[in-house]
Amino acid sequence: MHTILGISGTVGPYLAADLKKRNIPVRGVSRRPFEGDWEHRKADVLNLVELIDAVDGSEVVYLVVGLQYDKNVWRRDWPIVMSNTIEACLATGAKLVFLDNVYSYGLVKGEMTEETPYNPCSEKGKVRVQIANMLMEAVEKKNLRACIARGADFYGPRADLSVITSTVTARHAKGLKAQWMGDPQKVHTFTYSKDIGPALAVLGTDARADGQIWHLPTASERWTGEQWIETSAEQFGAPKGYQAVSTFMMKLIGLFVPIMRELAEMNYQFSNDYIFSSEKFERTFGMKPTANQEGMVETADFYKK
């Protein structure tokens, strides 16, 4: 049995589908019912008793939950979520695969790799460092079987909460001009949503992954924001123009719209080149990422429907 904590998010259904292809029984866990080709259990990851019951009998547990995008919520809840998940996996003998992001690296000049040192320049990044260290400490001191999987920003089908969806593809689907947070002339690599599930399944089923950090397969094409916008506009038949939103403007809007205040903290990622390397994963496991053009065609087809 492989259990997915956060089955209802972007990644859960794709991960479940790949595990089913491998003839692995799947259990999906969320706070609310979420129907699919899996056994469902209701549990709150902030409740250790509920979580231990939810993962009982699991060989592997995937932590792919998302929390409200608020630094205060992250400071309060993420350490509890990680502590509870570690304890539940230790109690049941399960391996833990944690889906992380790159906030812990902070602003990086050049490629982000698994060897990039932690240097967070945001409050959310500091939280990510804390919980990643919690997990790796449990690996070293408590013999937890685990690994960390990191992706770049997501794009693609089901990535409804990603920045590029809300500012580009969702707007193009409505025939509107795109927006771009930061500098559209800077490079920004994105991880394709449909590649994440199969890659996590590899990490969950291959012992070579244990005890390490892995960057999930991500196309190495160095597209700028403008290239993403132009390609999306072509697929949707939408206007190719766009509005660039500076960090200053985001902070100003954030005085009245809280989510913009949260996004402004992270806008260094869109105001500088953001280059993510998955060479280690591709070399070790032989899995190649979806090319950007192909991913954008599939994304447009998904949202048109």
Coordinates of C-alpha atoms in Angstrom, one line a residue:
M1 CA 0.0 0.0 0.0
H2 CA 1.3 3.5 -1.0
T3 CA -0.5 6.4 0.7
I4 CA -0.7 9.9 -0.7
L5 CA -1.2 12.7 1.8
G6 CA -2.9 15.5 -0.1
I7 CA -4.6 13.3 -2.8
S8 CA -6.8 16.2 -3.9
G9 CA -4.0 18.6 -5.0
T10 CA -2.3 19.0 -8.4
V11 CA 0.0 16.0 -8.0
G12 CA -2.1 13.4 -6.2
P13 CA -4.2 12.0 -9.0
Y14 CA -1.3 11.8 -11.4
L15 CA 0.8 10.0 -8.8
A16 CA -2.1 7.6 -8.0
A17 CA -2.5 6.8 -11.7
D18 CA 1.2 5.9 -12.1
L19 CA 1.2 3.7 -9.0
K20 CA -1.9 1.9 -10.2
K21 CA -0.1 1.2 -13.5
R22 CA 2.6 -0.5 -11.3
N23 CA -0.2 -2.6 -9.7
I24 CA 0.4 -0.9 -6.3
P25 CA -2.6 -0.4 -4.1
V26 CA -3.2 3.3 -3.4
R27 CA -4.8 5.1 -0.5
G28 CA -5.6 8.8 -0.8
V29 CA -5.8 11.0 2.3
S30 CA -7.4 14.4 2.5
R31 CA -9.5 16.4 5.0
R32 CA -12.6 16.1 2.7
P33 CA -13.8 13.2 0.6
F34 CA -12.1 13.1 -2.8
E35 CA -13.3 10.3 -5.1
G36 CA -11.0 8.4 -7.5
D37 CA -9.4 5.1 -8.2
W38 CA -8.0 4.7 -4.7
E39 CA -9.1 3.9 -1.2
H40 CA -9.9 7.2 0.6
R41 CA -9.3 8.1 4.2
K42 CA -10.2 11.3 5.8
A43 CA -7.6 12.8 8.1
D44 CA -6.0 16.1 9.2
V45 CA -2.2 16.1 8.9
L46 CA -2.1 18.4 11.9
N47 CA -3.6 15.6 14.0
L48 CA -1.0 12.9 14.8
V49 CA -3.5 10.3 15.9
E50 CA -5.6 10.7 12.7
L51 CA -2.4 10.6 10.6
I52 CA -1.0 7.4 12.1
D53 CA -4.4 5.7 11.5
A54 CA -4.5 7.1 7.9
V55 CA -1.0 5.6 7.0
D56 CA -1.4 2.3 8.9
G57 CA -0.2 -0.6 6.7
S58 CA 1.6 1.7 4.2
E59 CA 4.9 0.8 2.6
V60 CA 5.5 4.3 1.3
V61 CA 3.9 7.6 2.2
Y62 CA 4.0 10.6 -0.1
L63 CA 3.7 14.1 1.5
V64 CA 2.3 16.3 -1.2
V65 CA -0.1 18.5 0.8
G66 CA -0.4 22.2 0.3
L67 CA -1.1 24.8 3.0
Q68 CA -2.7 28.2 2.7
Y69 CA -0.2 30.6 1.0
D70 CA 0.5 32.7 4.1
K71 CA 3.9 32.9 5.8
N72 CA 2.3 33.0 9.2
V73 CA 0.3 29.8 8.5
W74 CA 3.5 28.2 7.2
R75 CA 5.5 29.1 10.3
R76 CA 2.7 27.7 12.5
D77 CA 1.7 24.6 10.6
W78 CA 4.5 23.2 8.5
P79 CA 6.7 22.1 11.4
I80 CA 3.7 20.3 12.9
V81 CA 2.9 18.6 9.5
M82 CA 6.5 17.5 9.1
S83 CA 6.9 16.3 12.7
N84 CA 3.6 14.4 12.5
T85 CA 4.4 12.8 9.2
I86 CA 7.8 11.7 10.4
E87 CA 6.4 10.2 13.5
A88 CA 3.6 8.4 11.6
C89 CA 6.1 6.9 9.2
L90 CA 8.4 5.8 12.0
A91 CA 5.4 4.2 13.9
T92 CA 4.3 2.3 10.8
G93 CA 7.7 1.6 9.2
A94 CA 6.8 3.4 6.0
K95 CA 9.2 5.2 3.7
L96 CA 8.5 9.0 3.3
V97 CA 8.8 10.9 0.0
F98 CA 8.4 14.6 0.6
L99 CA 7.5 16.9 -2.3
D100 CA 9.3 20.2 -1.7
N101 CA 10.0 23.4 -3.6
V102 CA 13.1 25.6 -4.1
Y103 CA 12.4 28.4 -1.6
S104 CA 15.1 27.1 0.7
Y105 CA 17.8 28.1 -1.9
G106 CA 16.9 31.7 -2.1
L107 CA 18.2 33.8 -5.0
V108 CA 20.6 31.6 -7.0
K109 CA 23.0 32.9 -9.7
G110 CA 23.2 30.1 -12.2
E111 CA 21.6 26.6 -12.0
M112 CA 19.9 25.3 -9.0
T113 CA 21.1 21.7 -8.3
E114 CA 20.7 19.3 -5.4
E115 CA 24.1 20.7 -4.1
T116 CA 22.9 24.3 -4.0
P117 CA 23.4 25.5 -0.4
Y118 CA 20.4 26.8 1.6
N119 CA 20.3 30.6 1.6
P120 CA 16.7 31.6 2.0
C121 CA 15.8 35.2 1.3
S122 CA 12.1 34.9 2.3
E123 CA 10.1 33.9 5.4
K124 CA 8.6 31.0 3.5
G125 CA 12.1 29.9 2.5
K126 CA 13.2 29.8 6.1
V127 CA 10.3 27.5 6.9
R128 CA 11.3 25.2 4.1
V129 CA 14.8 25.0 5.4
Q130 CA 13.5 24.1 8.8
I131 CA 11.3 21.3 7.7
A132 CA 13.8 19.9 5.2
N133 CA 16.4 19.7 8.0
M134 CA 13.8 18.0 10.3
L135 CA 13.4 15.3 7.7
M136 CA 17.0 14.7 7.0
E137 CA 17.8 14.7 10.8
A138 CA 15.2 11.9 11.2
V139 CA 17.0 10.0 8.4
E140 CA 20.4 10.3 10.1
K141 CA 19.3 9.9 13.7
K142 CA 16.1 7.8 13.7
N143 CA 16.7 5.6 10.6
L144 CA 13.8 7.0 8.8
R145 CA 13.7 5.8 5.2
A146 CA 13.0 9.0 3.2
C147 CA 14.0 11.3 0.4
I148 CA 13.2 14.9 -0.7
A149 CA 11.8 15.6 -4.1
R150 CA 12.1 19.2 -5.3
G151 CA 10.3 20.7 -8.3
A152 CA 10.5 24.2 -9.9
D153 CA 7.3 26.2 -10.2
F154 CA 4.5 24.1 -11.7
Y155 CA 2.7 24.5 -15.0
G156 CA 0.3 22.3 -16.8
P157 CA -3.0 20.5 -16.3
R158 CA -4.5 20.6 -12.8
A159 CA -1.9 23.2 -11.7
D160 CA -4.7 25.6 -10.9
L161 CA -2.9 27.4 -8.1
S162 CA 0.4 28.1 -9.9
V163 CA 1.4 31.6 -10.8
I164 CA 1.6 30.9 -14.6
T165 CA -1.9 29.4 -14.6
S166 CA -3.5 32.4 -12.9
T167 CA -1.6 35.1 -14.8
V168 CA -1.1 33.5 -18.2
T169 CA -3.0 30.3 -19.3
A170 CA -6.2 31.0 -17.4
R171 CA -6.3 34.5 -18.8
H172 CA -5.6 33.3 -22.3
A173 CA -8.4 30.7 -21.9
K174 CA -10.7 33.7 -21.4
G175 CA -9.3 35.6 -24.4
L176 CA -7.5 38.1 -22.2
K177 CA -4.0 39.4 -22.3
A178 CA -1.5 37.8 -20.0
Q179 CA 0.2 39.3 -17.0
W180 CA 3.7 38.5 -15.8
M181 CA 5.0 39.1 -12.3
G182 CA 8.6 40.5 -12.4
D183 CA 10.8 40.7 -15.6
P184 CA 9.4 38.8 -18.6
Q185 CA 12.9 39.0 -20.2
K186 CA 14.4 36.7 -17.5
V187 CA 14.6 32.9 -17.8
H188 CA 12.1 30.9 -15.8
T189 CA 12.0 27.1 -15.9
F190 CA 8.8 25.3 -14.9
T191 CA 8.2 21.7 -14.0
Y192 CA 5.3 20.1 -15.9
S193 CA 2.5 18.9 -13.7
K194 CA 2.0 15.5 -15.4
D195 CA 5.7 14.6 -15.0
I196 CA 5.7 15.0 -11.2
G197 CA 3.5 12.0 -10.3
P198 CA 5.5 9.4 -12.3
A199 CA 8.8 10.8 -11.0
L200 CA 7.6 10.6 -7.4
A201 CA 6.5 7.0 -8.0
V202 CA 10.1 6.3 -9.1
L203 CA 11.5 7.7 -5.9
G204 CA 9.0 5.7 -3.9
T205 CA 9.8 2.4 -5.5
D206 CA 13.6 2.7 -6.0
A207 CA 15.9 2.3 -3.0
R208 CA 18.6 4.3 -4.7
A209 CA 16.5 7.4 -3.9
D210 CA 16.7 6.9 -0.1
G211 CA 18.4 9.5 2.0
Q212 CA 18.9 12.0 -0.8
I213 CA 17.5 15.2 -2.4
W214 CA 16.3 14.9 -6.0
H215 CA 15.2 17.5 -8.5
L216 CA 12.2 16.2 -10.5
P217 CA 12.5 16.0 -14.3
T218 CA 12.2 19.5 -15.7
A219 CA 12.9 20.6 -19.3
S220 CA 16.3 22.4 -19.6
E221 CA 15.1 24.8 -22.3
R222 CA 15.8 28.3 -21.0
W223 CA 12.6 30.0 -21.9
T224 CA 12.0 33.6 -20.8
G225 CA 8.6 34.7 -19.4
E226 CA 7.9 36.3 -22.8
Q227 CA 8.4 33.0 -24.6
W228 CA 6.0 31.2 -22.2
I229 CA 3.4 34.0 -22.8
E230 CA 3.9 33.9 -26.6
T231 CA 3.6 30.1 -26.8
S232 CA 0.5 30.1 -24.6
A233 CA -1.1 32.8 -26.7
E234 CA -0.5 30.8 -29.8
Q235 CA -2.2 27.7 -28.4
F236 CA -5.3 29.6 -27.1
G237 CA -5.5 32.0 -30.0
A238 CA -5.3 34.8 -27.5
P239 CA -3.7 38.3 -27.6
K240 CA 0.1 38.1 -27.5
G241 CA 0.5 41.3 -25.5
Y242 CA 1.0 41.3 -21.8
Q243 CA 1.2 43.5 -18.7
A244 CA 4.4 43.2 -16.6
V245 CA 3.8 43.7 -12.8
S246 CA 6.8 44.9 -10.8
T247 CA 7.6 43.9 -7.3
F248 CA 6.9 47.5 -6.2
M249 CA 3.4 47.3 -7.8
M250 CA 2.8 44.0 -6.1
K251 CA 3.6 45.4 -2.7
L252 CA 1.4 48.3 -3.4
I253 CA -1.5 46.1 -4.4
G254 CA -0.7 43.9 -1.3
L255 CA -1.8 46.7 1.0
F256 CA -5.3 45.8 -0.1
V257 CA -5.0 42.2 -1.4
P258 CA -3.2 39.9 1.0
I259 CA -2.3 37.2 -1.5
M260 CA -0.3 39.8 -3.5
R261 CA 1.6 40.7 -0.4
E262 CA 2.6 37.0 -0.1
L263 CA 3.6 36.8 -3.7
A264 CA 5.6 39.9 -3.6
E265 CA 8.0 38.3 -1.1
M266 CA 8.8 35.6 -3.6
N267 CA 9.0 37.8 -6.7
Y268 CA 12.8 37.7 -6.7
Q269 CA 12.2 34.4 -8.5
F270 CA 10.6 36.2 -11.4
S271 CA 12.9 39.3 -11.3
N272 CA 16.0 37.2 -11.9
D273 CA 16.9 34.2 -14.0
Y274 CA 15.4 31.0 -12.4
I275 CA 17.2 28.0 -13.8
F276 CA 16.4 24.5 -12.4
S277 CA 18.5 21.4 -13.2
S278 CA 17.2 17.9 -13.0
E279 CA 20.3 16.3 -14.5
K280 CA 20.9 14.0 -11.5
F281 CA 17.5 12.5 -11.6
E282 CA 17.5 12.0 -15.4
R283 CA 21.0 10.4 -15.3
T284 CA 20.1 8.1 -12.4
F285 CA 16.6 6.9 -13.3
G286 CA 16.6 7.5 -17.1
M287 CA 13.3 9.6 -17.0
K288 CA 13.2 12.5 -19.4
P289 CA 10.9 15.6 -18.8
T290 CA 8.2 16.8 -21.2
A291 CA 9.5 19.5 -23.6
N292 CA 8.0 22.9 -23.1
Q293 CA 6.2 23.1 -26.4
E294 CA 4.6 19.7 -25.9
G295 CA 3.6 20.6 -22.4
M296 CA 2.0 23.9 -23.4
V297 CA 0.0 22.2 -26.2
E298 CA -1.4 19.7 -23.6
T299 CA -2.0 22.5 -21.1
A300 CA -4.1 24.4 -23.6
D301 CA -6.0 21.3 -24.6
F302 CA -6.8 20.7 -20.9
Y303 CA -8.0 24.2 -20.1
K304 CA -10.0 24.5 -23.4
K305 CA -12.0 21.5 -22.2

